[in-house]
Short mmCIF file of C-alpha atoms in Angstrom, two decimals:
data_model
loop_
_atom_site.label_atom_id
_atom_site.label_comp_id
_atom_site.label_asym_id
_atom_site.label_seq_id
_atom_site.Cartn_x
_atom_site.Cartn_y
_atom_site.Cartn_z
CA MET A 52 3.58 -0.61 41.22
CA LEU A 53 2.07 0.96 44.33
CA VAL A 54 4.66 3.74 44.26
CA ARG A 55 3.92 4.38 40.59
CA GLU A 56 0.18 4.51 41.24
CA ALA A 57 0.70 6.87 44.18
CA ARG A 58 2.75 9.20 41.95
CA GLU A 59 0.06 9.14 39.26
CA ILE A 60 -2.63 9.95 41.82
CA ALA A 61 -0.53 12.79 43.24
CA ALA A 62 0.11 14.19 39.74
CA ALA A 63 -3.61 14.06 38.92
CA GLN A 64 -4.40 15.90 42.16
CA GLU A 65 -1.83 18.60 41.37
CA ILE A 66 -3.34 19.10 37.91
CA ARG A 67 -6.85 19.40 39.39
CA GLU A 68 -5.61 21.95 41.93
CA TYR A 69 -3.72 23.94 39.28
CA TYR A 70 -6.78 24.25 37.03
CA GLY A 71 -9.09 24.97 39.97
CA GLY A 72 -11.55 22.22 39.14
CA GLU A 73 -11.87 23.27 35.49
CA GLN A 74 -11.21 20.88 32.62
CA ALA A 75 -7.50 20.87 31.72
CA PRO A 76 -6.95 21.96 28.12
CA LEU A 77 -6.50 19.19 25.57
CA PRO A 78 -3.51 19.14 23.25
CA GLU A 79 -4.05 20.74 19.85
CA GLY A 80 -5.96 18.41 17.53
CA VAL A 81 -7.31 16.17 20.33
CA VAL A 82 -11.08 15.86 20.65
CA ALA A 83 -12.67 15.28 24.05
CA ALA A 84 -14.14 11.80 24.61
CA THR A 85 -17.93 11.50 24.57
CA GLN A 86 -19.89 10.09 27.50
CA GLY A 87 -20.50 6.95 25.45
CA GLU A 88 -16.78 6.48 24.81
CA LEU A 89 -16.00 6.98 28.49
CA ALA A 90 -18.68 4.45 29.48
CA ALA A 91 -17.32 1.91 26.98
CA ALA A 92 -13.79 2.40 28.36
CA ASP A 93 -15.08 1.89 31.92
CA ALA A 94 -16.77 -1.36 30.84
CA GLU A 95 -13.54 -2.80 29.34
CA GLN A 96 -11.73 -5.52 31.23
CA TRP A 97 -7.99 -6.08 31.14
#
């Protein structure tokens, strides 16, 4: 699981570098999450 997490972190870093700090485009038909939705997701427990 640590290797998988490390790969995910590396992929996220590559995406950030590719887009130069800008928001990556969302797929067609996908709406960006609101701040409230993001906060609710952060508050969830597994």
